[in-house]
């Protein structure tokens, strides 16, 4: 089975802190994704990566950056956390091709106070 | 045209009731279509898929038929159980290009004994 793990299930940070969310997948997938999930808004794509050191902006990249130094690991960085970044963050991975199936981690519930 | 529209929840049903969650899509062609499920405290997981028009996807008693005439992919189950309580997402890839997936807003289902 594909396994996608995220470094924390729950995280509480203060406004202005730099926050790192880590994601690791064990199936050698090319593609990795970061989403945020908010009530009434569904899943929104923040960034995705289709190869090591390659990244593309998703729908809501503002206030976030990412890093992919190794194929199995994809990090989401909040340079200066703000209260409107309080959310559930979901990482996913997938193989290039049809039909674009994605495998998700359990999520990190981030609270910024 | 790269979207899915999903009925808003929450949906509350008694055990053994019939379930329908509506999903419609916009597209210039015939994209693959998916239903994902998110159980409480977990990430999303693929429930079923259909890769071409008139296909029927099925899994765990759930079914969805890809109907190009009505551009729909409604999720159905004949007899729901308490363990089916979750959030259900309709999803599709873009018309061309990237590996991204567009998710619907999610429909929360609560099944009461």
mmCIF file with all atom_site columns, N, CA and C in Angstrom, chain B residues 47-101:
data_model
loop_
_atom_site.group_PDB
_atom_site.id
_atom_site.type_symbol
_atom_site.label_atom_id
_atom_site.label_alt_id
_atom_site.label_comp_id
_atom_site.label_asym_id
_atom_site.label_entity_id
_atom_site.label_seq_id
_atom_site.pdbx_PDB_ins_code
_atom_site.Cartn_x
_atom_site.Cartn_y
_atom_site.Cartn_z
_atom_site.occupancy
_atom_site.B_iso_or_equiv
_atom_site.pdbx_formal_charge
_atom_site.auth_seq_id
_atom_site.auth_comp_id
_atom_site.auth_asym_id
_atom_site.auth_atom_id
_atom_site.pdbx_PDB_model_num
ATOM 1   N N  . UNK B 1 47  ? -12.294 6.392  -3.664  1.00 0.00 ? 47  UNK B N  1
ATOM 2   C CA . UNK B 1 47  ? -13.386 5.456  -3.440  1.00 0.00 ? 47  UNK B CA 1
ATOM 3   C C  . UNK B 1 47  ? -13.694 4.678  -4.723  1.00 0.00 ? 47  UNK B C  1
ATOM 4   N N  . UNK B 1 48  ? -13.877 5.411  -5.813  1.00 0.00 ? 48  UNK B N  1
ATOM 5   C CA . UNK B 1 48  ? -14.133 4.760  -7.092  1.00 0.00 ? 48  UNK B CA 1
ATOM 6   C C  . UNK B 1 48  ? -13.819 5.728  -8.227  1.00 0.00 ? 48  UNK B C  1
ATOM 7   N N  . UNK B 1 49  ? -13.758 5.167  -9.437  1.00 0.00 ? 49  UNK B N  1
ATOM 8   C CA . UNK B 1 49  ? -13.417 6.004  -10.576 1.00 0.00 ? 49  UNK B CA 1
ATOM 9   C C  . UNK B 1 49  ? -14.094 5.466  -11.837 1.00 0.00 ? 49  UNK B C  1
ATOM 10  N N  . UNK B 1 50  ? -14.186 6.331  -12.836 1.00 0.00 ? 50  UNK B N  1
ATOM 11  C CA . UNK B 1 50  ? -14.663 5.952  -14.158 1.00 0.00 ? 50  UNK B CA 1
ATOM 12  C C  . UNK B 1 50  ? -13.818 6.710  -15.168 1.00 0.00 ? 50  UNK B C  1
ATOM 13  N N  . UNK B 1 51  ? -13.263 5.995  -16.113 1.00 0.00 ? 51  UNK B N  1
ATOM 14  C CA . UNK B 1 51  ? -12.299 6.624  -17.018 1.00 0.00 ? 51  UNK B CA 1
ATOM 15  C C  . UNK B 1 51  ? -12.893 7.016  -18.356 1.00 0.00 ? 51  UNK B C  1
ATOM 16  N N  . UNK B 1 52  ? -14.122 6.587  -18.649 1.00 0.00 ? 52  UNK B N  1
ATOM 17  C CA . UNK B 1 52  ? -14.737 7.018  -19.898 1.00 0.00 ? 52  UNK B CA 1
ATOM 18  C C  . UNK B 1 52  ? -16.246 7.028  -19.762 1.00 0.00 ? 52  UNK B C  1
ATOM 19  N N  . UNK B 1 53  ? -16.874 7.709  -20.707 1.00 0.00 ? 53  UNK B N  1
ATOM 20  C CA . UNK B 1 53  ? -18.324 7.854  -20.689 1.00 0.00 ? 53  UNK B CA 1
ATOM 21  C C  . UNK B 1 53  ? -19.006 6.486  -20.663 1.00 0.00 ? 53  UNK B C  1
ATOM 22  N N  . UNK B 1 54  ? -20.093 6.417  -19.870 1.00 0.00 ? 54  UNK B N  1
ATOM 23  C CA . UNK B 1 54  ? -20.930 5.228  -19.689 1.00 0.00 ? 54  UNK B CA 1
ATOM 24  C C  . UNK B 1 54  ? -20.305 4.180  -18.766 1.00 0.00 ? 54  UNK B C  1
ATOM 25  N N  . UNK B 1 55  ? -19.086 4.418  -18.318 1.00 0.00 ? 55  UNK B N  1
ATOM 26  C CA . UNK B 1 55  ? -18.470 3.522  -17.333 1.00 0.00 ? 55  UNK B CA 1
ATOM 27  C C  . UNK B 1 55  ? -19.215 3.623  -16.008 1.00 0.00 ? 55  UNK B C  1
ATOM 28  N N  . UNK B 1 56  ? -19.178 2.523  -15.258 1.00 0.00 ? 56  UNK B N  1
ATOM 29  C CA . UNK B 1 56  ? -19.686 2.538  -13.891 1.00 0.00 ? 56  UNK B CA 1
ATOM 30  C C  . UNK B 1 56  ? -18.540 2.171  -12.968 1.00 0.00 ? 56  UNK B C  1
ATOM 31  N N  . UNK B 1 57  ? -18.276 3.045  -12.006 1.00 0.00 ? 57  UNK B N  1
ATOM 32  C CA . UNK B 1 57  ? -17.301 2.739  -10.972 1.00 0.00 ? 57  UNK B CA 1
ATOM 33  C C  . UNK B 1 57  ? -18.024 2.197  -9.751  1.00 0.00 ? 57  UNK B C  1
ATOM 34  N N  . UNK B 1 58  ? -17.386 1.257  -9.047  1.00 0.00 ? 58  UNK B N  1
ATOM 35  C CA . UNK B 1 58  ? -18.020 0.711  -7.856  1.00 0.00 ? 58  UNK B CA 1
ATOM 36  C C  . UNK B 1 58  ? -16.971 0.264  -6.855  1.00 0.00 ? 58  UNK B C  1
ATOM 37  N N  . UNK B 1 59  ? -17.339 0.367  -5.565  1.00 0.00 ? 59  UNK B N  1
ATOM 38  C CA . UNK B 1 59  ? -16.451 -0.050 -4.490  1.00 0.00 ? 59  UNK B CA 1
ATOM 39  C C  . UNK B 1 59  ? -17.213 0.056  -3.178  1.00 0.00 ? 59  UNK B C  1
ATOM 40  N N  . UNK B 1 60  ? -17.078 -0.918 -2.310  1.00 0.00 ? 60  UNK B N  1
ATOM 41  C CA . UNK B 1 60  ? -17.658 -0.921 -0.965  1.00 0.00 ? 60  UNK B CA 1
ATOM 42  C C  . UNK B 1 60  ? -19.169 -0.693 -0.987  1.00 0.00 ? 60  UNK B C  1
ATOM 43  N N  . UNK B 1 61  ? -19.838 -1.122 -2.040  1.00 0.00 ? 61  UNK B N  1
ATOM 44  C CA . UNK B 1 61  ? -21.281 -0.954 -2.138  1.00 0.00 ? 61  UNK B CA 1
ATOM 45  C C  . UNK B 1 61  ? -21.709 0.355  -2.769  1.00 0.00 ? 61  UNK B C  1
ATOM 46  N N  . UNK B 1 62  ? -20.752 1.254  -3.005  1.00 0.00 ? 62  UNK B N  1
ATOM 47  C CA . UNK B 1 62  ? -21.037 2.516  -3.680  1.00 0.00 ? 62  UNK B CA 1
ATOM 48  C C  . UNK B 1 62  ? -20.905 2.340  -5.192  1.00 0.00 ? 62  UNK B C  1
ATOM 49  N N  . UNK B 1 63  ? -21.706 3.104  -5.923  1.00 0.00 ? 63  UNK B N  1
ATOM 50  C CA . UNK B 1 63  ? -21.633 3.096  -7.387  1.00 0.00 ? 63  UNK B CA 1
ATOM 51  C C  . UNK B 1 63  ? -21.785 4.506  -7.912  1.00 0.00 ? 63  UNK B C  1
ATOM 52  N N  . UNK B 1 64  ? -21.177 4.739  -9.079  1.00 0.00 ? 64  UNK B N  1
ATOM 53  C CA . UNK B 1 64  ? -21.393 6.005  -9.784  1.00 0.00 ? 64  UNK B CA 1
ATOM 54  C C  . UNK B 1 64  ? -21.257 5.727  -11.271 1.00 0.00 ? 64  UNK B C  1
ATOM 55  N N  . UNK B 1 65  ? -22.178 6.247  -12.060 1.00 0.00 ? 65  UNK B N  1
ATOM 56  C CA . UNK B 1 65  ? -22.169 6.033  -13.506 1.00 0.00 ? 65  UNK B CA 1
ATOM 57  C C  . UNK B 1 65  ? -21.864 7.343  -14.214 1.00 0.00 ? 65  UNK B C  1
ATOM 58  N N  . UNK B 1 66  ? -20.934 7.273  -15.117 1.00 0.00 ? 66  UNK B N  1
ATOM 59  C CA . UNK B 1 66  ? -20.478 8.421  -15.904 1.00 0.00 ? 66  UNK B CA 1
ATOM 60  C C  . UNK B 1 66  ? -21.497 8.652  -17.024 1.00 0.00 ? 66  UNK B C  1
ATOM 61  N N  . UNK B 1 67  ? -22.297 9.686  -16.884 1.00 0.00 ? 67  UNK B N  1
ATOM 62  C CA . UNK B 1 67  ? -23.362 9.957  -17.855 1.00 0.00 ? 67  UNK B CA 1
ATOM 63  C C  . UNK B 1 67  ? -23.045 11.234 -18.629 1.00 0.00 ? 67  UNK B C  1
ATOM 64  N N  . UNK B 1 68  ? -22.628 11.048 -19.880 1.00 0.00 ? 68  UNK B N  1
ATOM 65  C CA . UNK B 1 68  ? -22.222 12.221 -20.659 1.00 0.00 ? 68  UNK B CA 1
ATOM 66  C C  . UNK B 1 68  ? -23.419 13.055 -21.091 1.00 0.00 ? 68  UNK B C  1
ATOM 67  N N  . UNK B 1 69  ? -24.590 12.433 -21.188 1.00 0.00 ? 69  UNK B N  1
ATOM 68  C CA . UNK B 1 69  ? -25.775 13.176 -21.630 1.00 0.00 ? 69  UNK B CA 1
ATOM 69  C C  . UNK B 1 69  ? -26.154 14.250 -20.619 1.00 0.00 ? 69  UNK B C  1
ATOM 70  N N  . UNK B 1 70  ? -25.953 13.929 -19.351 1.00 0.00 ? 70  UNK B N  1
ATOM 71  C CA . UNK B 1 70  ? -26.308 14.885 -18.296 1.00 0.00 ? 70  UNK B CA 1
ATOM 72  C C  . UNK B 1 70  ? -25.072 15.453 -17.612 1.00 0.00 ? 70  UNK B C  1
ATOM 73  N N  . UNK B 1 71  ? -23.903 15.137 -18.129 1.00 0.00 ? 71  UNK B N  1
ATOM 74  C CA . UNK B 1 71  ? -22.596 15.530 -17.527 1.00 0.00 ? 71  UNK B CA 1
ATOM 75  C C  . UNK B 1 71  ? -22.620 15.325 -16.021 1.00 0.00 ? 71  UNK B C  1
ATOM 76  N N  . UNK B 1 72  ? -22.979 14.106 -15.621 1.00 0.00 ? 72  UNK B N  1
ATOM 77  C CA . UNK B 1 72  ? -23.121 13.828 -14.195 1.00 0.00 ? 72  UNK B CA 1
ATOM 78  C C  . UNK B 1 72  ? -22.373 12.572 -13.793 1.00 0.00 ? 72  UNK B C  1
ATOM 79  N N  . UNK B 1 73  ? -22.098 12.484 -12.503 1.00 0.00 ? 73  UNK B N  1
ATOM 80  C CA . UNK B 1 73  ? -21.400 11.318 -11.931 1.00 0.00 ? 73  UNK B CA 1
ATOM 81  C C  . UNK B 1 73  ? -21.893 11.170 -10.496 1.00 0.00 ? 73  UNK B C  1
ATOM 82  N N  . UNK B 1 74  ? -23.157 10.914 -10.328 1.00 0.00 ? 74  UNK B N  1
ATOM 83  C CA . UNK B 1 74  ? -23.766 10.878 -9.003  1.00 0.00 ? 74  UNK B CA 1
ATOM 84  C C  . UNK B 1 74  ? -23.354 9.624  -8.247  1.00 0.00 ? 74  UNK B C  1
ATOM 85  N N  . UNK B 1 75  ? -23.095 9.783  -6.974  1.00 0.00 ? 75  UNK B N  1
ATOM 86  C CA . UNK B 1 75  ? -22.703 8.674  -6.108  1.00 0.00 ? 75  UNK B CA 1
ATOM 87  C C  . UNK B 1 75  ? -23.948 8.089  -5.446  1.00 0.00 ? 75  UNK B C  1
ATOM 88  N N  . UNK B 1 76  ? -24.052 6.753  -5.454  1.00 0.00 ? 76  UNK B N  1
ATOM 89  C CA . UNK B 1 76  ? -25.220 6.097  -4.882  1.00 0.00 ? 76  UNK B CA 1
ATOM 90  C C  . UNK B 1 76  ? -24.806 4.899  -4.042  1.00 0.00 ? 76  UNK B C  1
ATOM 91  N N  . UNK B 1 77  ? -25.628 4.635  -3.032  1.00 0.00 ? 77  UNK B N  1
ATOM 92  C CA . UNK B 1 77  ? -25.472 3.399  -2.271  1.00 0.00 ? 77  UNK B CA 1
ATOM 93  C C  . UNK B 1 77  ? -26.856 2.981  -1.801  1.00 0.00 ? 77  UNK B C  1
ATOM 94  N N  . UNK B 1 78  ? -27.134 1.703  -1.942  1.00 0.00 ? 78  UNK B N  1
ATOM 95  C CA . UNK B 1 78  ? -28.484 1.218  -1.667  1.00 0.00 ? 78  UNK B CA 1
ATOM 96  C C  . UNK B 1 78  ? -28.846 1.189  -0.195  1.00 0.00 ? 78  UNK B C  1
ATOM 97  N N  . UNK B 1 79  ? -27.865 0.973  0.682   1.00 0.00 ? 79  UNK B N  1
ATOM 98  C CA . UNK B 1 79  ? -28.168 0.804  2.096   1.00 0.00 ? 79  UNK B CA 1
ATOM 99  C C  . UNK B 1 79  ? -26.957 1.276  2.897   1.00 0.00 ? 79  UNK B C  1
ATOM 100 N N  . UNK B 1 80  ? -27.037 2.498  3.422   1.00 0.00 ? 80  UNK B N  1
ATOM 101 C CA . UNK B 1 80  ? -25.867 3.068  4.103   1.00 0.00 ? 80  UNK B CA 1
ATOM 102 C C  . UNK B 1 80  ? -25.747 2.523  5.522   1.00 0.00 ? 80  UNK B C  1
ATOM 103 N N  . UNK B 1 81  ? -24.519 2.541  6.008   1.00 0.00 ? 81  UNK B N  1
ATOM 104 C CA . UNK B 1 81  ? -24.205 2.112  7.369   1.00 0.00 ? 81  UNK B CA 1
ATOM 105 C C  . UNK B 1 81  ? -23.598 3.290  8.135   1.00 0.00 ? 81  UNK B C  1
ATOM 106 N N  . UNK B 1 82  ? -23.612 3.157  9.453   1.00 0.00 ? 82  UNK B N  1
ATOM 107 C CA . UNK B 1 82  ? -23.017 4.210  10.286  1.00 0.00 ? 82  UNK B CA 1
ATOM 108 C C  . UNK B 1 82  ? -21.559 4.443  9.882   1.00 0.00 ? 82  UNK B C  1
ATOM 109 N N  . UNK B 1 83  ? -20.862 3.373  9.520   1.00 0.00 ? 83  UNK B N  1
ATOM 110 C CA . UNK B 1 83  ? -19.448 3.472  9.142   1.00 0.00 ? 83  UNK B CA 1
ATOM 111 C C  . UNK B 1 83  ? -19.233 4.230  7.833   1.00 0.00 ? 83  UNK B C  1
ATOM 112 N N  . UNK B 1 84  ? -20.283 4.539  7.111   1.00 0.00 ? 84  UNK B N  1
ATOM 113 C CA . UNK B 1 84  ? -20.162 5.337  5.880   1.00 0.00 ? 84  UNK B CA 1
ATOM 114 C C  . UNK B 1 84  ? -20.139 6.834  6.175   1.00 0.00 ? 84  UNK B C  1
ATOM 115 N N  . UNK B 1 85  ? -20.323 7.209  7.411   1.00 0.00 ? 85  UNK B N  1
ATOM 116 C CA . UNK B 1 85  ? -20.283 8.625  7.785   1.00 0.00 ? 85  UNK B CA 1
ATOM 117 C C  . UNK B 1 85  ? -18.905 9.188  7.449   1.00 0.00 ? 85  UNK B C  1
ATOM 118 N N  . UNK B 1 86  ? -18.880 10.199 6.598   1.00 0.00 ? 86  UNK B N  1
ATOM 119 C CA . UNK B 1 86  ? -17.618 10.721 6.071   1.00 0.00 ? 86  UNK B CA 1
ATOM 120 C C  . UNK B 1 86  ? -17.941 11.939 5.201   1.00 0.00 ? 86  UNK B C  1
ATOM 121 N N  . UNK B 1 87  ? -16.894 12.523 4.647   1.00 0.00 ? 87  UNK B N  1
ATOM 122 C CA . UNK B 1 87  ? -17.071 13.580 3.652   1.00 0.00 ? 87  UNK B CA 1
ATOM 123 C C  . UNK B 1 87  ? -16.702 12.999 2.288   1.00 0.00 ? 87  UNK B C  1
ATOM 124 N N  . UNK B 1 88  ? -17.548 13.227 1.299   1.00 0.00 ? 88  UNK B N  1
ATOM 125 C CA . UNK B 1 88  ? -17.359 12.671 -0.038  1.00 0.00 ? 88  UNK B CA 1
ATOM 126 C C  . UNK B 1 88  ? -17.076 13.800 -1.024  1.00 0.00 ? 88  UNK B C  1
ATOM 127 N N  . UNK B 1 89  ? -16.028 13.585 -1.825  1.00 0.00 ? 89  UNK B N  1
ATOM 128 C CA . UNK B 1 89  ? -15.586 14.585 -2.796  1.00 0.00 ? 89  UNK B CA 1
ATOM 129 C C  . UNK B 1 89  ? -15.658 14.028 -4.200  1.00 0.00 ? 89  UNK B C  1
ATOM 130 N N  . UNK B 1 90  ? -16.323 14.751 -5.072  1.00 0.00 ? 90  UNK B N  1
ATOM 131 C CA . UNK B 1 90  ? -16.270 14.457 -6.491  1.00 0.00 ? 90  UNK B CA 1
ATOM 132 C C  . UNK B 1 90  ? -15.022 15.153 -7.056  1.00 0.00 ? 90  UNK B C  1
ATOM 133 N N  . UNK B 1 91  ? -14.377 14.548 -8.065  1.00 0.00 ? 91  UNK B N  1
ATOM 134 C CA . UNK B 1 91  ? -13.129 15.134 -8.551  1.00 0.00 ? 91  UNK B CA 1
ATOM 135 C C  . UNK B 1 91  ? -12.906 14.784 -10.014 1.00 0.00 ? 91  UNK B C  1
ATOM 136 N N  . UNK B 1 92  ? -12.088 15.593 -10.661 1.00 0.00 ? 92  UNK B N  1
ATOM 137 C CA . UNK B 1 92  ? -11.713 15.350 -12.057 1.00 0.00 ? 92  UNK B CA 1
ATOM 138 C C  . UNK B 1 92  ? -10.370 15.988 -12.335 1.00 0.00 ? 92  UNK B C  1
ATOM 139 N N  . UNK B 1 93  ? -9.622  15.487 -13.335 1.00 0.00 ? 93  UNK B N  1
ATOM 140 C CA . UNK B 1 93  ? -8.391  16.148 -13.766 1.00 0.00 ? 93  UNK B CA 1
ATOM 141 C C  . UNK B 1 93  ? -8.724  17.282 -14.732 1.00 0.00 ? 93  UNK B C  1
ATOM 142 N N  . UNK B 1 94  ? -7.751  18.127 -15.080 1.00 0.00 ? 94  UNK B N  1
ATOM 143 C CA . UNK B 1 94  ? -8.010  19.187 -16.035 1.00 0.00 ? 94  UNK B CA 1
ATOM 144 C C  . UNK B 1 94  ? -8.180  18.625 -17.447 1.00 0.00 ? 94  UNK B C  1
ATOM 145 N N  . UNK B 1 95  ? -8.668  19.471 -18.355 1.00 0.00 ? 95  UNK B N  1
ATOM 146 C CA . UNK B 1 95  ? -8.871  19.036 -19.738 1.00 0.00 ? 95  UNK B CA 1
ATOM 147 C C  . UNK B 1 95  ? -7.560  18.642 -20.408 1.00 0.00 ? 95  UNK B C  1
ATOM 148 N N  . UNK B 1 96  ? -6.489  19.294 -20.030 1.00 0.00 ? 96  UNK B N  1
ATOM 149 C CA . UNK B 1 96  ? -5.199  18.920 -20.601 1.00 0.00 ? 96  UNK B CA 1
ATOM 150 C C  . UNK B 1 96  ? -4.105  19.438 -19.688 1.00 0.00 ? 96  UNK B C  1
ATOM 151 N N  . UNK B 1 97  ? -2.934  18.914 -19.901 1.00 0.00 ? 97  UNK B N  1
ATOM 152 C CA . UNK B 1 97  ? -1.760  19.480 -19.230 1.00 0.00 ? 97  UNK B CA 1
ATOM 153 C C  . UNK B 1 97  ? -1.426  18.792 -17.931 1.00 0.00 ? 97  UNK B C  1
ATOM 154 N N  . UNK B 1 98  ? -1.539  19.509 -16.862 1.00 0.00 ? 98  UNK B N  1
ATOM 155 C CA . UNK B 1 98  ? -0.899  19.149 -15.627 1.00 0.00 ? 98  UNK B CA 1
ATOM 156 C C  . UNK B 1 98  ? -1.540  17.971 -14.915 1.00 0.00 ? 98  UNK B C  1
ATOM 157 N N  . UNK B 1 99  ? -0.891  17.595 -13.830 1.00 0.00 ? 99  UNK B N  1
ATOM 158 C CA . UNK B 1 99  ? -1.337  16.453 -13.050 1.00 0.00 ? 99  UNK B CA 1
ATOM 159 C C  . UNK B 1 99  ? -2.290  16.861 -11.947 1.00 0.00 ? 99  UNK B C  1
ATOM 160 N N  . UNK B 1 100 ? -2.788  18.059 -11.965 1.00 0.00 ? 100 UNK B N  1
ATOM 161 C CA . UNK B 1 100 ? -3.655  18.517 -10.892 1.00 0.00 ? 100 UNK B CA 1
ATOM 162 C C  . UNK B 1 100 ? -5.027  17.869 -10.982 1.00 0.00 ? 100 UNK B C  1
ATOM 163 N N  . UNK B 1 101 ? -5.688  17.824 -9.877  1.00 0.00 ? 101 UNK B N  1
ATOM 164 C CA . UNK B 1 101 ? -7.065  17.342 -9.799  1.00 0.00 ? 101 UNK B CA 1
ATOM 165 C C  . UNK B 1 101 ? -7.917  18.450 -9.200  1.00 0.00 ? 101 UNK B C  1
#
